[in-house]
Tab-separated table of C-alpha atoms (C1' of nucleotides) in Angstrom:
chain	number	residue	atom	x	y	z
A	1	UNK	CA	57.568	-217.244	145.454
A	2	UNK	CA	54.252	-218.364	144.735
A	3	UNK	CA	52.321	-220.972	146.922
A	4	UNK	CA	49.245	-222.619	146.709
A	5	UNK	CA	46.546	-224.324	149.312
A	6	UNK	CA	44.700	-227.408	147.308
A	7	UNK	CA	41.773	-229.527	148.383
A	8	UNK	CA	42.198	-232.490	146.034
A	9	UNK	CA	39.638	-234.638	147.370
A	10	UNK	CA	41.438	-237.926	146.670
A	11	UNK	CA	44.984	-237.740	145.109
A	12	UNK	CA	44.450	-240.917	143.628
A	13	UNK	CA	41.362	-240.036	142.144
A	14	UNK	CA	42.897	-236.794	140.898
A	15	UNK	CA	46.216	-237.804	139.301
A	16	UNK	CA	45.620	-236.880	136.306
A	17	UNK	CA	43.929	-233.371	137.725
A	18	UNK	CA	47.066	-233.166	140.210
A	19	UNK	CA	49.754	-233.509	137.179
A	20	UNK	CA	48.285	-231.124	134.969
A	21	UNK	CA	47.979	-228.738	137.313
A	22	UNK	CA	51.541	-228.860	138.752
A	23	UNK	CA	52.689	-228.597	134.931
A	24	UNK	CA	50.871	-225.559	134.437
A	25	UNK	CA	50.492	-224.094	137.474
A	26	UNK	CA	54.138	-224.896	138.719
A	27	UNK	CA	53.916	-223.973	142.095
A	28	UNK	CA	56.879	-223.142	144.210
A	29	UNK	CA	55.276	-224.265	147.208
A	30	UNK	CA	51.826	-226.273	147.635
A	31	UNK	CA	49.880	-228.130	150.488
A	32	UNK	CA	46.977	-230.575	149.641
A	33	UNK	CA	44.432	-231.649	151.433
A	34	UNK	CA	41.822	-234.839	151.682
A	35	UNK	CA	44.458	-237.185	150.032
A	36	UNK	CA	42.603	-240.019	151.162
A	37	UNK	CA	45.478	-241.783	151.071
A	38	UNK	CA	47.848	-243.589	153.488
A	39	UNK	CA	51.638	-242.725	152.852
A	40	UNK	CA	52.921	-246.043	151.933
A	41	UNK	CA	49.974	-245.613	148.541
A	42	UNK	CA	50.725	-241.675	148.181
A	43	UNK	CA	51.869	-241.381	144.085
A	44	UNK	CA	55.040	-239.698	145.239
A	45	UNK	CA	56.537	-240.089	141.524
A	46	UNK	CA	53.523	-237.777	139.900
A	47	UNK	CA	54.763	-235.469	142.642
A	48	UNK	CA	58.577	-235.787	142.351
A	49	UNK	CA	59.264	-236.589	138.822
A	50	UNK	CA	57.839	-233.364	138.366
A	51	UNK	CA	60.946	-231.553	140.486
A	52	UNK	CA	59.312	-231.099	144.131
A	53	UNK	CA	59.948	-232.412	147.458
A	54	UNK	CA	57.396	-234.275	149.088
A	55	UNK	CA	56.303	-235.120	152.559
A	56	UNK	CA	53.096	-236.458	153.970
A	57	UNK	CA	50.655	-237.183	156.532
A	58	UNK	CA	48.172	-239.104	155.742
A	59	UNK	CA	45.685	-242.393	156.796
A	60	UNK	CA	43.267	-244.708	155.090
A	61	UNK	CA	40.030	-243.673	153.381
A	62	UNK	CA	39.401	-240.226	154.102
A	63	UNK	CA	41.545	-237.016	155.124
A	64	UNK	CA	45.067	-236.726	155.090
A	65	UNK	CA	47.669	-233.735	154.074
A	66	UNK	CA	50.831	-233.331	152.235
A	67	UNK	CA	53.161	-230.650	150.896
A	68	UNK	CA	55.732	-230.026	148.110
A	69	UNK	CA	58.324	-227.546	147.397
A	70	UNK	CA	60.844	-226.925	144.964
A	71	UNK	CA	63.359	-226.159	147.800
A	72	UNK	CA	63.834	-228.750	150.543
A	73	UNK	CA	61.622	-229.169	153.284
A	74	UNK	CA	62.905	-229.511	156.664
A	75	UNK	CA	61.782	-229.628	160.433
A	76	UNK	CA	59.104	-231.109	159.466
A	77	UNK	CA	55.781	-231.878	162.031
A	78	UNK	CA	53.585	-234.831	161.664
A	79	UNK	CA	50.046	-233.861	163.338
A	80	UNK	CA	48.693	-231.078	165.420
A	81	UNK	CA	50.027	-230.907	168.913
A	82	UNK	CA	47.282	-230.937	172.144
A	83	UNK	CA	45.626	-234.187	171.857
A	84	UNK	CA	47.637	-237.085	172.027
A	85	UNK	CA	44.743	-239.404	171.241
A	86	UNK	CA	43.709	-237.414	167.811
A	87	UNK	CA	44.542	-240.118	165.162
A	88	UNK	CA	43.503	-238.354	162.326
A	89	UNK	CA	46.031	-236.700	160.104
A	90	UNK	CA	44.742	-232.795	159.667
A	91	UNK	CA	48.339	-231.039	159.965
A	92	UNK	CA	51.832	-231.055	158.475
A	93	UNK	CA	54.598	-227.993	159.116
A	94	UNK	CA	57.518	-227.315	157.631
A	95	UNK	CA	60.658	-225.111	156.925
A	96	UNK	CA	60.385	-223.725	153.024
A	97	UNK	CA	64.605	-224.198	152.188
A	98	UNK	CA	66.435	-221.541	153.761
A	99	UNK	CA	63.926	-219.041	153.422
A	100	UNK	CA	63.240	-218.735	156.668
A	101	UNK	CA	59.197	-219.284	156.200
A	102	UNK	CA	57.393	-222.086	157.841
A	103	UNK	CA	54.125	-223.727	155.934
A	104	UNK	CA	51.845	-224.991	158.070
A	105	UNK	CA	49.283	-227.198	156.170
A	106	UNK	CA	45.825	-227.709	157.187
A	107	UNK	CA	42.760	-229.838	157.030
A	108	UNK	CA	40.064	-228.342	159.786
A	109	UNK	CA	37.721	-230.076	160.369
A	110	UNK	CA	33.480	-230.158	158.902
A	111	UNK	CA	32.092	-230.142	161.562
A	112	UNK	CA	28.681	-231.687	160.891
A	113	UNK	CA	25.921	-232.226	162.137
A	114	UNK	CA	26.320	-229.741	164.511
A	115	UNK	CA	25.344	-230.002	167.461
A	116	UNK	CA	27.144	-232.991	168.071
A	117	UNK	CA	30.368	-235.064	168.817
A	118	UNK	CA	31.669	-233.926	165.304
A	119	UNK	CA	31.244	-230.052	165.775
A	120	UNK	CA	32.873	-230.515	169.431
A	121	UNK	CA	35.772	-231.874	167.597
A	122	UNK	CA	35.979	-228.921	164.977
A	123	UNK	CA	35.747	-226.742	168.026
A	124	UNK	CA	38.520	-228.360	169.941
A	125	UNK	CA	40.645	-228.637	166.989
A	126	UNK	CA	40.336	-225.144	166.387
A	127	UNK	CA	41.440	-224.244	170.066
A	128	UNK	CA	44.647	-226.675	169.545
A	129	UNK	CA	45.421	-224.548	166.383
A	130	UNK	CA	45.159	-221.482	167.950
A	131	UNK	CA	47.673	-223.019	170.751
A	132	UNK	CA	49.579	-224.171	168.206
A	133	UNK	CA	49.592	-220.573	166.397
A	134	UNK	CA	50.438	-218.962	169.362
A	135	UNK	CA	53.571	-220.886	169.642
A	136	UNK	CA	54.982	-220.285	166.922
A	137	UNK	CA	53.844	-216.781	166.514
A	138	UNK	CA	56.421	-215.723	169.681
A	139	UNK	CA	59.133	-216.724	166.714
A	140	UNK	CA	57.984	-213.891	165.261
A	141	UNK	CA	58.853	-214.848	161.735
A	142	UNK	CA	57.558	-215.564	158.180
A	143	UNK	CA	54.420	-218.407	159.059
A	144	UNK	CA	52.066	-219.227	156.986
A	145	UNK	CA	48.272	-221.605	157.906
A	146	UNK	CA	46.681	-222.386	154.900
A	147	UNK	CA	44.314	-224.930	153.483
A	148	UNK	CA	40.686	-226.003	154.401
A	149	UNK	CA	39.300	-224.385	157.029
A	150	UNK	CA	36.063	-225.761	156.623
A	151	UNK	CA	34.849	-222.018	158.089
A	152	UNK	CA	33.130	-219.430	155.887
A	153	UNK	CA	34.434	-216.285	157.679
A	154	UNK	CA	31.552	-213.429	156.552
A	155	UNK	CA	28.474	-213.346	154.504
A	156	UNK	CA	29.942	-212.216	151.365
A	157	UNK	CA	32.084	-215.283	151.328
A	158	UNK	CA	29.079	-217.680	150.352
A	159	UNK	CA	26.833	-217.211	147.649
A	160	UNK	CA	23.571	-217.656	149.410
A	161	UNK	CA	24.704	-217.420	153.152
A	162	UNK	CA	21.336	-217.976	154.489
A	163	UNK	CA	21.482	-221.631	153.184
A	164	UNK	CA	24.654	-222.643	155.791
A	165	UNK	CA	22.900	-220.852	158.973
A	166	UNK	CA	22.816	-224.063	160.624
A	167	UNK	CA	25.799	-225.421	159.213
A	168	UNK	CA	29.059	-225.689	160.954
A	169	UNK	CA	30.998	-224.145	158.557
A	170	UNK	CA	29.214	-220.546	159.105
A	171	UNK	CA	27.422	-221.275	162.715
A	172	UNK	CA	28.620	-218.558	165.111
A	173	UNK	CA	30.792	-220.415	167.359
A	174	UNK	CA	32.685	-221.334	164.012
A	175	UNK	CA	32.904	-217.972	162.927
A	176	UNK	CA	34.193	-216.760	166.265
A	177	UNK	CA	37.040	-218.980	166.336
A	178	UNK	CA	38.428	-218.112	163.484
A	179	UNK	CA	37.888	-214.825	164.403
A	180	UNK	CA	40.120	-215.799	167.801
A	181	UNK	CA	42.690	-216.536	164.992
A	182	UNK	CA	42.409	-213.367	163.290
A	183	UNK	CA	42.809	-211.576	166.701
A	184	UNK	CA	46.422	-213.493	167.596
A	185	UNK	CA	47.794	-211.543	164.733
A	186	UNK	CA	46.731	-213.351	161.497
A	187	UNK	CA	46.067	-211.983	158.370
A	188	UNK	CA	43.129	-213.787	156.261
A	189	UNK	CA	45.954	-212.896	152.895
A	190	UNK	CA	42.614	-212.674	150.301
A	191	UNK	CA	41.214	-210.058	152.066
A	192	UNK	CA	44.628	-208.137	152.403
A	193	UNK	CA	44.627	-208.010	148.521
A	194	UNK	CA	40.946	-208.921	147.416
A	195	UNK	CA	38.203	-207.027	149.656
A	196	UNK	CA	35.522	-207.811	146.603
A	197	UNK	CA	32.470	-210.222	147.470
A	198	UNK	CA	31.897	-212.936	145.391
A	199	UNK	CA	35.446	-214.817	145.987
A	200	UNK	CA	34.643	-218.512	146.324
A	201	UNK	CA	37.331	-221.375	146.569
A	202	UNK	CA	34.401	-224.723	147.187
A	203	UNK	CA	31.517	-225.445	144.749
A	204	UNK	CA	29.470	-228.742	145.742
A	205	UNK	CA	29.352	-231.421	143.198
A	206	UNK	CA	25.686	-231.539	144.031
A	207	UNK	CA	22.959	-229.689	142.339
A	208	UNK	CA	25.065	-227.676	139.268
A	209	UNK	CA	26.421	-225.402	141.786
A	210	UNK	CA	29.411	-224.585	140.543
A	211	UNK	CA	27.432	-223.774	136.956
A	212	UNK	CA	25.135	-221.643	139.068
A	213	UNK	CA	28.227	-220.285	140.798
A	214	UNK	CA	26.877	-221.541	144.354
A	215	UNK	CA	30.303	-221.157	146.228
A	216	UNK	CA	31.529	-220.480	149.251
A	217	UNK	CA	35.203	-219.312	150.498
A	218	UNK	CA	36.775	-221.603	153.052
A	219	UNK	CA	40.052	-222.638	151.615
A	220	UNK	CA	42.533	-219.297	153.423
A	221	UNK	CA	46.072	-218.238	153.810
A	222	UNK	CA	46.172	-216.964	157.265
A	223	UNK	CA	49.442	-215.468	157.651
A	224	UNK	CA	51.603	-214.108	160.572
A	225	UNK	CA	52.869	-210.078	160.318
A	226	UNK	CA	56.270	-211.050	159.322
A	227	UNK	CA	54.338	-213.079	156.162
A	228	UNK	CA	51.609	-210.308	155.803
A	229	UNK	CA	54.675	-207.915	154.631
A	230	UNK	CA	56.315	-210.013	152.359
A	231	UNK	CA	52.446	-210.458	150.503
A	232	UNK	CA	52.713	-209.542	147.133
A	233	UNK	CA	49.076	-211.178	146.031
A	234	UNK	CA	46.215	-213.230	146.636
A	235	UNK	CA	44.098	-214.961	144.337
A	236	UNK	CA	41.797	-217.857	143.722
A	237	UNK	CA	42.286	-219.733	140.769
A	238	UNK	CA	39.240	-220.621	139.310
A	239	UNK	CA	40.188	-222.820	136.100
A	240	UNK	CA	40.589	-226.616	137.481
A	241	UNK	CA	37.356	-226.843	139.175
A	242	UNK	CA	35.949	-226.696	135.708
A	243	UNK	CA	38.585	-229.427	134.067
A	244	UNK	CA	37.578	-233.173	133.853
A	245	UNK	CA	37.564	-235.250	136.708
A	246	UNK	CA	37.795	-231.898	138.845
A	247	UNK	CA	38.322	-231.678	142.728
A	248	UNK	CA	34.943	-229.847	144.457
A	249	UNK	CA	37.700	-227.397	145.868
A	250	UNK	CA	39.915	-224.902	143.679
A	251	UNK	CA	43.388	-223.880	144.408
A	252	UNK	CA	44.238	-220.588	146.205
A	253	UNK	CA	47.303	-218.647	145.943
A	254	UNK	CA	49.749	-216.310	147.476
A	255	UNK	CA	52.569	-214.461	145.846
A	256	UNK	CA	54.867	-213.813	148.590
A	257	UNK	CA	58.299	-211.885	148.545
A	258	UNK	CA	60.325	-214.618	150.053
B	1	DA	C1'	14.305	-233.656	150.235
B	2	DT	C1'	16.982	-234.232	146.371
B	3	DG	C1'	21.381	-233.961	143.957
B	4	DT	C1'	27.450	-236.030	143.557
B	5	DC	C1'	31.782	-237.979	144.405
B	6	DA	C1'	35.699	-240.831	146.724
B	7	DC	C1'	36.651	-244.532	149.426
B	8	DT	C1'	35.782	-248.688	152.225
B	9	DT	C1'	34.143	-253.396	153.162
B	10	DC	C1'	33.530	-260.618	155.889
B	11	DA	C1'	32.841	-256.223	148.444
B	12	DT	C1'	30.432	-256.340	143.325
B	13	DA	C1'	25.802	-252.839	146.913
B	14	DA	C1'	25.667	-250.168	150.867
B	15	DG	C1'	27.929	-247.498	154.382
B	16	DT	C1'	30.496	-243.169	155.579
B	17	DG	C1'	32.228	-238.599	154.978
B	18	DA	C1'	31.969	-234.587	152.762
DNA sequence: ATGTCACTTCATAAGTGA
């Protein structure tokens, strides 16, 4: 079964990307991220006339998640437990048919400028996922946490890693959290498979960096033990960030034995 | 420092967020 993490920046925006991609890619499984899109405007038909399921989670202008899946979702959860008062729509969860593997879909937050309300937020969000992790890690079955993690883990997952010192996507306390995630029992799936530098899954539309190959990695598949040993790849798929119209994220994929 | 893109608004240019 082979399932993919997508930052789509805009599903409206990236129909046309979106379609093409589900024809040829044909997923079994995908979660999207930054649909921009509040659920009532989501295209569900370029989804589901294309044979998937659909749920999603998202608000107006800017973030916003979603997945799809050729088998049935169900149990599905609607935001990240924690914070009651968190309005914006980062998370979505749900039970892949009867395969006994839960998705959990993503959207971390930037982060920046950090210091600053905005990397307090990343920060707190990331405690409430690894809360959240912990949870459902005492199932101890098939999970898997993927999408954008806004966190580049090591140096050889950016390109020039002294350019994002300051940022919050590779400042320490970033780093370290995700770490924390690492250390509950995750498994960062690309590195399982792919232990290579030079793996990048975000190229900024700014400055010809993804013709200069300017990347960074910090779309993941963080998955549980019972996940890790059903793994049968990893892989970034480089091809739609150089179509048309292209998202400033690529896809990333796991092949697992479910 | 800049660049680029998607989306929003007391809209048609300027802001926010990334």
């Amino acid at each position: 079964m082979k399932l993919a993490t997508f930052n789509i920046n805009g599903v409206k925006a990236r129909a046309e990307t979106l379609g093409r991609w589900l024809e040829q890619a044909r997923p079994d499984v995908a979660v999207l991220q930054e649909i921009k899109s509040v659920d009532e405007a989501f295209p569900r038909a370029l989804i589901e006339d294309r044979g998937y399921h659909l749920e999603t989670h998202g608000q107006k202008g800017f973030n916003g998640v979603a997945i799809l899946s050729t088998l049935p979702l169900h149990n599905v959860t609607r935001g990240l437990p924690g914070d009651e008062t968190d309005e914006q729509a980062r998370w979505i969860e749900a039970d892949i048919g009867e395969t006994g593997l839960r998705v959990c879909g993503l959207y971390l937050p930037n982060g920046n400028p950090a210091p600053g309300p905005k990397y307090d937020y990343k920060l707190a969000w990331m405690e409430r996922l690894k809360a959240r992790a912990t949870a459902l890690l005492a199932e101890e079955r098939p999970l898997a946490f993927a999408g954008d993690y806004n966190v580049i883990p090591q140096p050889m997952d950016a390109a020039r890693p002294e350019a994002w010192r300051q940022d919050a996507l590779f400042l320490p306390d970033s780093r370290a959290a995700f770490r924390r995630l690492e250390a509950l029992g995750l498994y960062d799936a690309l590195r399982l498979r792919r232990p290579e530098p030079g793996l990048y899954s975000f190229w900024d539309y700014q400055a010809n960096a993804r013709g200069r190959n300017d990347g960074i990695r910090i779309d993941h598949w963080l998955l549980s033990p019972q996940a890790a040993d059903l793994l049968l790849d990893c892989w970034i798929e480089t091809e739609p960030r150089d179509w048309d119209k292209p998202s400033d994220h690529t896809p990333v994929w796991v092949d697992l034995a479910a």
